[in-house]
mmCIF file of C-alpha atoms in Angstrom:
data_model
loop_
_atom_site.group_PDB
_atom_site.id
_atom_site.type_symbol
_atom_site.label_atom_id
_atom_site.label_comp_id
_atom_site.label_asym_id
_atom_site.label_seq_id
_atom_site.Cartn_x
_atom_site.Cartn_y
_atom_site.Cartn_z
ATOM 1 C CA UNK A 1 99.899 36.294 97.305
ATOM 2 C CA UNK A 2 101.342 39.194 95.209
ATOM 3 C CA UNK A 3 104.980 39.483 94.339
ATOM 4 C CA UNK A 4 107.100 41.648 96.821
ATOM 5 C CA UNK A 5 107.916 45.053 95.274
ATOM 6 C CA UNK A 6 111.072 45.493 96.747
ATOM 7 C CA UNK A 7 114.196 42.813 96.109
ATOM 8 C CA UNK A 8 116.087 41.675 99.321
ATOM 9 C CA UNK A 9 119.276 43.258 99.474
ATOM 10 C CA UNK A 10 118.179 46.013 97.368
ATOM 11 C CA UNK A 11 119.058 50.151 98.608
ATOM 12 C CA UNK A 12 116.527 53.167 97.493
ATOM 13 C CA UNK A 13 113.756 51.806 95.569
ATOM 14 C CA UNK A 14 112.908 54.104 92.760
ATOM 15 C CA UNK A 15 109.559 51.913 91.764
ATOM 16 C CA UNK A 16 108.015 53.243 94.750
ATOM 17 C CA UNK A 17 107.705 56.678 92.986
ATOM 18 C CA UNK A 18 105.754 55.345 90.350
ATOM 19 C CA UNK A 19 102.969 53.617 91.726
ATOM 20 C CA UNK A 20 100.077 55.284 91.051
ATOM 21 C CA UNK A 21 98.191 55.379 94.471
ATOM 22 C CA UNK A 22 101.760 57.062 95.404
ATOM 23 C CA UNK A 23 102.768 58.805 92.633
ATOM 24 C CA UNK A 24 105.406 61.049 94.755
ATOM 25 C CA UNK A 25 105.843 59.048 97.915
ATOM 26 C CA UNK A 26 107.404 61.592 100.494
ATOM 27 C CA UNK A 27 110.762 60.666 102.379
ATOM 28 C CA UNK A 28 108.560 59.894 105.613
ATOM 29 C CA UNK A 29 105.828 57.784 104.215
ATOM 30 C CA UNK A 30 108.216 54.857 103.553
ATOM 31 C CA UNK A 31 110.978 52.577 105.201
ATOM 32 C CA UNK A 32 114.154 53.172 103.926
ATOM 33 C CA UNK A 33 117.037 51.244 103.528
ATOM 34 C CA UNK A 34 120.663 52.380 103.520
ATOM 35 C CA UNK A 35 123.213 49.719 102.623
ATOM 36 C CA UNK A 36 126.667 49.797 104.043
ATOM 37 C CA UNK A 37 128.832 50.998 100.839
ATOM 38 C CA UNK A 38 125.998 53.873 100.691
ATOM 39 C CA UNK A 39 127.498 56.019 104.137
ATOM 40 C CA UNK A 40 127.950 59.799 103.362
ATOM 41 C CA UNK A 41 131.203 60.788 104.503
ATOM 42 C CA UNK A 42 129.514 64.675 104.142
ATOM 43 C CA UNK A 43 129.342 65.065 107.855
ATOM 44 C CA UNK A 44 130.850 66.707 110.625
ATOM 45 C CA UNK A 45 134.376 65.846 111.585
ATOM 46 C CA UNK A 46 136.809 65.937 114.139
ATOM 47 C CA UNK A 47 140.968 65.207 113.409
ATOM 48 C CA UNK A 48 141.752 61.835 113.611
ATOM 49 C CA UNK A 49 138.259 59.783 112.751
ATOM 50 C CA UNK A 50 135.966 59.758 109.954
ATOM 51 C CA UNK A 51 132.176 59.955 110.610
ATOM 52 C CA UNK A 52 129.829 58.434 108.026
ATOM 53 C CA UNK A 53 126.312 58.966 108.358
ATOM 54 C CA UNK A 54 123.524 56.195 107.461
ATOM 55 C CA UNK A 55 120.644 58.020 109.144
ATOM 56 C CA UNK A 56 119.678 61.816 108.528
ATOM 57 C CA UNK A 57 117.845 64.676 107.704
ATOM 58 C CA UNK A 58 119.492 64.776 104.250
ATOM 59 C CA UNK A 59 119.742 60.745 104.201
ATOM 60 C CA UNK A 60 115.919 59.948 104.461
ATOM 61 C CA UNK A 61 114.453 63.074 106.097
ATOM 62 C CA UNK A 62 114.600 61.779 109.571
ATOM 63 C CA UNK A 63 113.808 65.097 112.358
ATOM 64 C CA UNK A 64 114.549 63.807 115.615
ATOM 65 C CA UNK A 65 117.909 61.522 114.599
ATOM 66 C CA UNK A 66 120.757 60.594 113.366
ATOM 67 C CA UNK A 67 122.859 57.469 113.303
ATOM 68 C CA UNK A 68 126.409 56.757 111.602
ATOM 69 C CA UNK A 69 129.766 54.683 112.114
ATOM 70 C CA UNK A 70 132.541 56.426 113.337
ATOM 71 C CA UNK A 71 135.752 55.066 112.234
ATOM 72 C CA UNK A 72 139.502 55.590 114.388
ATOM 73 C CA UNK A 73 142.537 54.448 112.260
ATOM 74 C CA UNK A 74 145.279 52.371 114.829
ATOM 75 C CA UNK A 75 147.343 54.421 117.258
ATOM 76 C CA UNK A 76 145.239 57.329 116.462
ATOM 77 C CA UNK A 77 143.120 59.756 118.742
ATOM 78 C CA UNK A 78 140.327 62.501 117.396
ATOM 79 C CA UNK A 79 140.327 65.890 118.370
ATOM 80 C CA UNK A 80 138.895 66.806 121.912
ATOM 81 C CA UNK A 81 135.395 67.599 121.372
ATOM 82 C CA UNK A 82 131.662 67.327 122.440
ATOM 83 C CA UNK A 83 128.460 66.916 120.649
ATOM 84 C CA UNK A 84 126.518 70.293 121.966
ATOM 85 C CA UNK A 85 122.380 69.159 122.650
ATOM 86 C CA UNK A 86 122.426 65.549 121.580
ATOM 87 C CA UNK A 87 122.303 62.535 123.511
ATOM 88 C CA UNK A 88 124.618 60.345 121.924
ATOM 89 C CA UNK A 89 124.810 56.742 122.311
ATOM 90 C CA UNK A 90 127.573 54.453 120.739
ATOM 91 C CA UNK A 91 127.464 50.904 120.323
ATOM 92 C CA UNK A 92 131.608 49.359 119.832
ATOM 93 C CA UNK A 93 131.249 47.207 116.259
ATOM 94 C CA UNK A 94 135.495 46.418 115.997
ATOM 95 C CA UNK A 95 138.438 47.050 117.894
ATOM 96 C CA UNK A 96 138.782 48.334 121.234
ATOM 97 C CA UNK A 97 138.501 52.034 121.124
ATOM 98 C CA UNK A 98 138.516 53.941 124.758
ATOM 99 C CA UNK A 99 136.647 57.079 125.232
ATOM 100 C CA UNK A 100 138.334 59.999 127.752
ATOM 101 C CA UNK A 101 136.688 62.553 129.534
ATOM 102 C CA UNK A 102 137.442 64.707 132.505
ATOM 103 C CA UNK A 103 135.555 64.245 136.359
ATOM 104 C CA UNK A 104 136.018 66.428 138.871
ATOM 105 C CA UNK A 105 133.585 64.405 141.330
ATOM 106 C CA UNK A 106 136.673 63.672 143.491
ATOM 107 C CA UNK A 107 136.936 67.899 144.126
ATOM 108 C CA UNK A 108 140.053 67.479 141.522
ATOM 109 C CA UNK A 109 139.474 66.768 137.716
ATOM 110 C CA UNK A 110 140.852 63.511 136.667
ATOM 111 C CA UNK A 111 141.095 62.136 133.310
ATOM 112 C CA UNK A 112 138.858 59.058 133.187
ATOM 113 C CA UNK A 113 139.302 56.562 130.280
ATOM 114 C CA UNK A 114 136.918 54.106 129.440
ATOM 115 C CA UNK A 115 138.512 50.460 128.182
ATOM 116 C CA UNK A 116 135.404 49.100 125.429
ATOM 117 C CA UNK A 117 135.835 45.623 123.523
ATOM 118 C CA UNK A 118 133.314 44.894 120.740
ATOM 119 C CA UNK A 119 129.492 44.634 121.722
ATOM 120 C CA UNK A 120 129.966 47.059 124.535
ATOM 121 C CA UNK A 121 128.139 50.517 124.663
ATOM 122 C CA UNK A 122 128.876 54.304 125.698
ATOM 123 C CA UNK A 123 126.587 56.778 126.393
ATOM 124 C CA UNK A 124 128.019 60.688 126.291
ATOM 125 C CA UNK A 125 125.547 63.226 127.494
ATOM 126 C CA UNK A 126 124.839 66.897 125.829
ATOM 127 C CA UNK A 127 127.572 69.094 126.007
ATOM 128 C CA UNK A 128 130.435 66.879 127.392
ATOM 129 C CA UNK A 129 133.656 67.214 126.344
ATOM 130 C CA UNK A 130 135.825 63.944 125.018
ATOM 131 C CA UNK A 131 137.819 61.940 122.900
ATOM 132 C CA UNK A 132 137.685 58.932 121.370
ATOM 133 C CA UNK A 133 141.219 56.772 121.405
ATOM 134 C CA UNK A 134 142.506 53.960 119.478
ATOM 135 C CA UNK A 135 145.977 52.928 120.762
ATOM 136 C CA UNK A 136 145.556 49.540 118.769
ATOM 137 C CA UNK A 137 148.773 49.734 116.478
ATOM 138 C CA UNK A 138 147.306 47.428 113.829
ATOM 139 C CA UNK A 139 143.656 47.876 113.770
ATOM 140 C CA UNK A 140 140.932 49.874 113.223
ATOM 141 C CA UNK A 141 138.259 50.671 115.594
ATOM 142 C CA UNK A 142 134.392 50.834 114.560
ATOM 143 C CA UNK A 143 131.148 52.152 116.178
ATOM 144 C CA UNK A 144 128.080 53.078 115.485
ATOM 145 C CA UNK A 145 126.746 56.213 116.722
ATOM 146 C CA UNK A 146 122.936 56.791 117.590
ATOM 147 C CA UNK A 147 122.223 60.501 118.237
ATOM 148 C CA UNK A 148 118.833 62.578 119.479
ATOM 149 C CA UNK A 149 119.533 65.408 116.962
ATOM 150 C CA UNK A 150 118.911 64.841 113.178
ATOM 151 C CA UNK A 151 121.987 66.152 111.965
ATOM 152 C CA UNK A 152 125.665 64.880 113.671
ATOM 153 C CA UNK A 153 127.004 67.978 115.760
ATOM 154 C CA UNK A 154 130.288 68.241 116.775
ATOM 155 C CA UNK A 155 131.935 70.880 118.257
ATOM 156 C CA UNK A 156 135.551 71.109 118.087
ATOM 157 C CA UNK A 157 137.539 72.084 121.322
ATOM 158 C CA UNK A 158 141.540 73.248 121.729
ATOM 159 C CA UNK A 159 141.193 70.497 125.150
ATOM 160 C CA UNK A 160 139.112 68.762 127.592
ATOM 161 C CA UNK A 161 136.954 70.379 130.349
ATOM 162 C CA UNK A 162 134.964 69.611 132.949
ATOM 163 C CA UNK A 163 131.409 70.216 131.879
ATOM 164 C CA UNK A 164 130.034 72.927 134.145
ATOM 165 C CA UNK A 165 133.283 74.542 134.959
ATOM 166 C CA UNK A 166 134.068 78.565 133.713
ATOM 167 C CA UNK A 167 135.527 77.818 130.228
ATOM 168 C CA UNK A 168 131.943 75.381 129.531
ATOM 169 C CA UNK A 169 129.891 78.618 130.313
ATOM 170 C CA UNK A 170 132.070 80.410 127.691
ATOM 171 C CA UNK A 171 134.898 82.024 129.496
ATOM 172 C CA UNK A 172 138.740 80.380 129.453
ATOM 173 C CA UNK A 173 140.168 79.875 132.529
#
């Protein structure tokens, strides 16, 4: 058996551009490996979290997704916002962050406000709006985020909606 190229533990592998059956391996001919003090911070934000992406177009060429942490200092809450086209799924890593959003399937909107503990998962659907909450005075709260667009879209909002109501189809109330 030959020796592994690659060294457990390791992050980009520059060897694998000098092989000579590969002498310029492309970004999506390879498995890449992005280690947790590597997370660009160069992404989309909202007030009140940072957003780190792992996973990206600009990362490792990825066209269909992108997946980051999402970090929410204590007592803090981001910005009311949505995530326009992408599916977004979140799995809860620390803390116990709660995610708000606005139903109106009652005939009345209502704020709803989801309760997570570590381990537990959201899913947030194109286009609606939210927040994410920390109201833990001491510590912080961490998820990763799995989204269906390559790049991490956010779009900022002045307050929540209900998704399909005037002001989502452009026009304040």
């Amino acid at each position: 058996m030959s020796e592994p190229l690659t060294t457990p533990g390791e992050g980009f592998h520059p060897h694998l551009h000098d092989t000579a059956r590969h002498p310029e391996t492309p970004l999506r001919a390879r498995l890449h490996h992005i280690r947790a003090d590597e997370l660009d911070g160069d992404t989309a934000q909202s007030g009140g979290m940072r957003r780190f992406a792992a996973v990206s177009g600009k990362t490792v060429g990825s066209e269909k997704l992108w997946m980051g942490q999402t970090h929410v200092a204590p007592s803090t809450a981001s910005s009311d916002h949505h995530h326009g086209e992408s599916e977004t799924a979140i799995h809860v890593l620390s803390g116990h962050p709660e995610f708000v959003f606005l139903d109106d399937s009652g005939g009345t909107p209502e704020e709803i406000r989801l309760r997570t503990s570590p381990g537990d998962y959201i899913f947030v659907p194109p286009y609606v709006p939210h927040r994410e909450e920390n109201p833990d005075p001491a510590e912080e709260a961490v998820v990763v985020i799995a989204r269906s667009t390559q790049e991490a879209i956010v779009v900022n909002l002045p307050h929540l909606y209900v998704l399909g109501g005037e002001e989502a189809a452009g026009t304040p109330e």
